[in-house]
Amino acid sequence: MEIQRKSNLGCLMMLVAILTGCLSRPNLAPQSFTFSAPDEGAHFPPTGKTKDAQKGAQHSNDVLEIKKITVAAPFAGQSFVYRTGDVSFEQDPYAQFLVSPEESLAEPLRECFRKSAKFSAVTEPGSAQRSTLSAELTVNELYGDFRDRAQPAAVLAIRLVLFDSKSRSVVLEKDYSRRIPLKARTAAAVMAGWNEALEQIAGEAVASFRQGGGKLETK
């Protein structure tokens, strides 16, 4: 029993040592984070228009519903995941999402599309407002990359599938990814990198559309 306890303690200390090597930690107090909505006008519209021009831009007649967000199994837990080698990953027991990654992403994504001035409305599942377009998103990568200790980064990759809500025909299917260099070796810096990546990806997704006669069309 005593041997087993010592073995478990040794494993825990080894994990802490590995994670401490990835991050700079002032203490080991647990921290909780969440994705946040973009600042007003940030990265929108991606064509470089000013905020005043954006305010004057006409929305399309489309109502977009963010129907489903799925996070790939290796990154679906609340604990932050760090890549330490080509095929090795570690979970951080001291840094986690406040809610599941799917829940954390949902409202910021809606806000990104609302602020893009490309839709008349952006809704959630169960809304009484009928959508004309439905989006399903799959997060394939969500981790802090510490393989290169000199150049750590936050990595986010999302696959977007956009459907016509009535016919269920695919309007757009595209992969988006970002790798944001970290400003510090901390969990907070990883979260800041993910937020920046999400903002850029949403801006690129919006750029995948153009308005034509009040109806949203793919490029």
CSV table of C-alpha atoms in Angstrom, one decimal:
chain,number,residue,atom,x,y,z
A,1,MET,CA,0.0,0.0,0.0
A,2,GLU,CA,2.8,2.4,1.0
A,3,ILE,CA,4.7,1.5,-2.2
A,4,GLN,CA,1.7,2.2,-4.3
A,5,ARG,CA,1.2,5.6,-2.6
A,6,LYS,CA,4.8,6.5,-3.3
A,7,SER,CA,4.4,5.4,-6.9
A,8,ASN,CA,1.3,7.5,-7.4
A,9,LEU,CA,3.0,10.5,-5.8
A,10,GLY,CA,6.0,10.0,-8.1
A,11,CYS,CA,3.8,10.0,-11.2
A,12,LEU,CA,2.0,13.1,-10.1
A,13,MET,CA,5.3,14.9,-9.5
A,14,MET,CA,6.6,13.8,-12.9
A,15,LEU,CA,3.5,15.2,-14.6
A,16,VAL,CA,3.8,18.5,-12.8
A,17,ALA,CA,7.5,18.7,-13.8
A,18,ILE,CA,6.6,18.1,-17.4
A,19,LEU,CA,3.8,20.8,-17.4
A,20,THR,CA,6.0,23.2,-15.5
A,21,GLY,CA,8.6,22.8,-18.3
A,22,CYS,CA,5.9,23.8,-20.8
A,23,LEU,CA,4.6,26.8,-18.9
A,24,SER,CA,5.9,29.5,-16.6
A,25,ARG,CA,3.8,29.2,-13.4
A,26,PRO,CA,3.8,31.7,-10.6
A,27,ASN,CA,1.8,29.1,-8.6
A,28,LEU,CA,-0.1,25.9,-9.1
A,29,ALA,CA,-3.6,27.3,-8.2
A,30,PRO,CA,-6.2,26.0,-10.7
A,31,GLN,CA,-7.3,28.5,-13.3
A,32,SER,CA,-10.5,28.6,-15.5
A,33,PHE,CA,-10.8,30.2,-18.8
A,34,THR,CA,-13.3,30.7,-21.6
A,35,PHE,CA,-13.4,31.9,-25.2
A,36,SER,CA,-14.5,35.6,-25.5
A,37,ALA,CA,-16.4,37.5,-28.1
A,38,PRO,CA,-14.3,39.8,-30.4
A,39,ASP,CA,-13.8,43.5,-29.8
A,40,GLU,CA,-16.2,45.7,-31.7
A,41,GLY,CA,-15.0,45.9,-35.4
A,42,ALA,CA,-12.0,43.6,-34.9
A,43,HIS,CA,-11.1,41.8,-38.1
A,44,PHE,CA,-14.6,42.7,-39.5
A,45,PRO,CA,-15.2,43.1,-42.3
A,46,PRO,CA,-12.0,41.4,-43.5
A,47,THR,CA,-11.9,43.6,-46.6
A,48,GLY,CA,-10.4,46.4,-44.5
A,49,LYS,CA,-13.4,48.6,-44.3
A,50,THR,CA,-13.6,51.1,-41.4
A,51,LYS,CA,-16.1,50.8,-38.6
A,52,ASP,CA,-18.1,53.7,-40.2
A,53,ALA,CA,-18.2,51.8,-43.5
A,54,GLN,CA,-19.2,48.7,-41.7
A,55,LYS,CA,-22.1,50.4,-40.0
A,56,GLY,CA,-23.4,51.5,-43.4
A,57,ALA,CA,-23.0,48.0,-44.9
A,58,GLN,CA,-26.2,46.3,-45.8
A,59,HIS,CA,-27.0,42.9,-44.2
A,60,SER,CA,-28.0,40.1,-46.4
A,61,ASN,CA,-31.5,38.6,-45.9
A,62,ASP,CA,-30.0,35.4,-44.6
A,63,VAL,CA,-30.6,34.2,-41.0
A,64,LEU,CA,-27.7,32.0,-39.9
A,65,GLU,CA,-28.1,29.3,-37.3
A,66,ILE,CA,-25.0,27.8,-35.6
A,67,LYS,CA,-26.6,24.4,-35.4
A,68,LYS,CA,-23.8,22.2,-34.0
A,69,ILE,CA,-20.3,22.5,-32.7
A,70,THR,CA,-18.2,19.4,-32.2
A,71,VAL,CA,-14.7,19.2,-30.7
A,72,ALA,CA,-12.5,16.3,-31.6
A,73,ALA,CA,-12.2,13.7,-28.8
A,74,PRO,CA,-8.5,14.4,-27.9
A,75,PHE,CA,-9.4,18.1,-27.1
A,76,ALA,CA,-13.0,17.7,-25.9
A,77,GLY,CA,-12.3,17.7,-22.2
A,78,GLN,CA,-12.2,20.8,-20.0
A,79,SER,CA,-8.5,20.5,-19.3
A,80,PHE,CA,-6.1,22.4,-21.6
A,81,VAL,CA,-4.1,20.2,-23.9
A,82,TYR,CA,-0.4,20.8,-24.7
A,83,ARG,CA,1.5,19.1,-27.5
A,84,THR,CA,4.9,18.1,-26.3
A,85,GLY,CA,6.0,15.9,-29.3
A,86,ASP,CA,5.0,14.8,-32.7
A,87,VAL,CA,2.7,12.1,-31.2
A,88,SER,CA,2.6,13.1,-27.5
A,89,PHE,CA,0.2,15.4,-25.7
A,90,GLU,CA,-0.3,16.3,-22.0
A,91,GLN,CA,-3.4,17.6,-20.2
A,92,ASP,CA,-3.0,20.4,-17.8
A,93,PRO,CA,-4.7,19.7,-14.4
A,94,TYR,CA,-4.3,23.3,-13.4
A,95,ALA,CA,-5.8,25.1,-16.4
A,96,GLN,CA,-9.2,24.3,-17.8
A,97,PHE,CA,-12.2,25.7,-19.6
A,98,LEU,CA,-15.0,27.0,-17.3
A,99,VAL,CA,-17.5,24.9,-19.3
A,100,SER,CA,-16.9,22.4,-22.1
A,101,PRO,CA,-15.0,23.7,-25.2
A,102,GLU,CA,-18.2,23.4,-27.3
A,103,GLU,CA,-20.2,25.6,-24.9
A,104,SER,CA,-17.3,28.0,-24.5
A,105,LEU,CA,-17.1,28.4,-28.3
A,106,ALA,CA,-20.8,28.8,-29.1
A,107,GLU,CA,-21.6,32.4,-28.1
A,108,PRO,CA,-18.3,33.9,-29.2
A,109,LEU,CA,-18.8,32.3,-32.7
A,110,ARG,CA,-22.3,33.7,-32.9
A,111,GLU,CA,-21.0,37.2,-31.9
A,112,CYS,CA,-18.2,36.9,-34.6
A,113,PHE,CA,-20.8,36.3,-37.3
A,114,ARG,CA,-23.2,38.9,-35.9
A,115,LYS,CA,-20.5,41.6,-36.0
A,116,SER,CA,-19.5,40.7,-39.5
A,117,ALA,CA,-22.5,42.6,-41.0
A,118,LYS,CA,-23.2,39.7,-43.4
A,119,PHE,CA,-26.4,38.3,-41.9
A,120,SER,CA,-29.7,39.8,-40.8
A,121,ALA,CA,-29.6,37.6,-37.7
A,122,VAL,CA,-27.5,34.8,-36.2
A,123,THR,CA,-29.5,32.4,-34.0
A,124,GLU,CA,-29.0,29.3,-31.8
A,125,PRO,CA,-30.7,25.9,-31.9
A,126,GLY,CA,-34.3,26.2,-30.7
A,127,SER,CA,-34.8,29.8,-31.8
A,128,ALA,CA,-38.3,30.8,-32.9
A,129,GLN,CA,-36.7,32.7,-35.8
A,130,ARG,CA,-36.4,30.5,-38.9
A,131,SER,CA,-33.0,30.2,-40.4
A,132,THR,CA,-32.1,30.2,-44.1
A,133,LEU,CA,-28.5,28.9,-43.5
A,134,SER,CA,-27.3,26.4,-41.0
A,135,ALA,CA,-23.7,26.0,-39.9
A,136,GLU,CA,-22.0,22.9,-38.4
A,137,LEU,CA,-18.5,23.3,-37.1
A,138,THR,CA,-15.9,20.7,-36.1
A,139,VAL,CA,-12.9,21.7,-34.1
A,140,ASN,CA,-10.1,19.3,-35.2
A,141,GLU,CA,-7.2,21.0,-33.3
A,142,LEU,CA,-7.2,22.9,-30.0
A,143,TYR,CA,-3.9,22.8,-28.1
A,144,GLY,CA,-0.9,24.7,-27.0
A,145,ASP,CA,2.1,23.7,-29.0
A,146,PHE,CA,5.3,23.4,-26.9
A,147,ARG,CA,7.3,21.1,-29.2
A,148,ASP,CA,9.7,24.0,-29.9
A,149,ARG,CA,10.4,25.6,-26.5
A,150,ALA,CA,11.7,28.8,-28.2
A,151,GLN,CA,8.5,29.2,-30.3
A,152,PRO,CA,5.4,28.0,-28.4
A,153,ALA,CA,2.1,28.7,-30.1
A,154,ALA,CA,-1.7,28.3,-29.7
A,155,VAL,CA,-3.2,26.1,-32.4
A,156,LEU,CA,-6.9,26.1,-33.5
A,157,ALA,CA,-8.3,24.4,-36.6
A,158,ILE,CA,-12.0,24.4,-37.5
A,159,ARG,CA,-14.0,22.8,-40.3
A,160,LEU,CA,-17.1,24.7,-41.4
A,161,VAL,CA,-20.0,23.1,-43.3
A,162,LEU,CA,-22.7,25.5,-44.3
A,163,PHE,CA,-26.1,24.2,-45.4
A,164,ASP,CA,-29.2,25.7,-47.0
A,165,SER,CA,-31.6,25.2,-44.1
A,166,LYS,CA,-34.5,24.2,-46.4
A,167,SER,CA,-32.9,21.9,-49.0
A,168,ARG,CA,-30.0,20.8,-46.7
A,169,SER,CA,-27.7,21.2,-49.7
A,170,VAL,CA,-24.1,22.1,-48.9
A,171,VAL,CA,-23.4,25.8,-49.6
A,172,LEU,CA,-19.8,25.8,-48.4
A,173,GLU,CA,-17.4,23.2,-46.9
A,174,LYS,CA,-14.0,24.5,-45.8
A,175,ASP,CA,-11.1,24.1,-43.3
A,176,TYR,CA,-9.6,27.0,-41.4
A,177,SER,CA,-6.6,27.0,-39.1
A,178,ARG,CA,-4.4,29.4,-37.2
A,179,ARG,CA,-1.1,29.1,-35.3
A,180,ILE,CA,-0.7,32.1,-33.0
A,181,PRO,CA,2.8,32.7,-31.3
A,182,LEU,CA,2.5,32.9,-27.6
A,183,LYS,CA,3.5,36.2,-25.8
A,184,ALA,CA,4.3,34.3,-22.6
A,185,ARG,CA,4.6,30.7,-21.5
A,186,THR,CA,1.4,30.7,-19.5
A,187,ALA,CA,-2.1,29.2,-19.7
A,188,ALA,CA,-3.5,32.7,-20.0
A,189,ALA,CA,-1.3,33.3,-23.0
A,190,VAL,CA,-2.5,30.1,-24.6
A,191,MET,CA,-6.1,31.2,-24.1
A,192,ALA,CA,-5.4,34.6,-25.6
A,193,GLY,CA,-3.8,32.9,-28.6
A,194,TRP,CA,-6.9,30.8,-29.1
A,195,ASN,CA,-9.2,33.9,-28.9
A,196,GLU,CA,-7.1,35.6,-31.5
A,197,ALA,CA,-7.1,32.5,-33.7
A,198,LEU,CA,-10.9,32.2,-33.4
A,199,GLU,CA,-11.4,35.9,-34.4
A,200,GLN,CA,-9.1,35.5,-37.4
A,201,ILE,CA,-10.8,32.2,-38.5
A,202,ALA,CA,-14.3,33.8,-38.2
A,203,GLY,CA,-13.1,36.7,-40.3
A,204,GLU,CA,-11.7,34.4,-43.0
A,205,ALA,CA,-15.0,32.4,-43.0
A,206,VAL,CA,-17.0,35.6,-43.5
A,207,ALA,CA,-14.6,36.5,-46.4
A,208,SER,CA,-15.7,33.2,-48.0
A,209,PHE,CA,-19.0,34.8,-48.8
A,210,ARG,CA,-20.2,37.8,-50.9
A,211,GLN,CA,-23.5,39.6,-51.1
A,212,GLY,CA,-25.5,39.4,-54.3
A,213,GLY,CA,-28.9,40.8,-54.6
A,214,GLY,CA,-29.5,40.6,-50.8
A,215,LYS,CA,-28.8,36.8,-50.9
A,216,LEU,CA,-25.6,35.4,-49.5
A,217,GLU,CA,-23.5,33.6,-52.1
A,218,THR,CA,-20.2,31.7,-51.9
A,219,LYS,CA,-17.2,33.1,-53.8
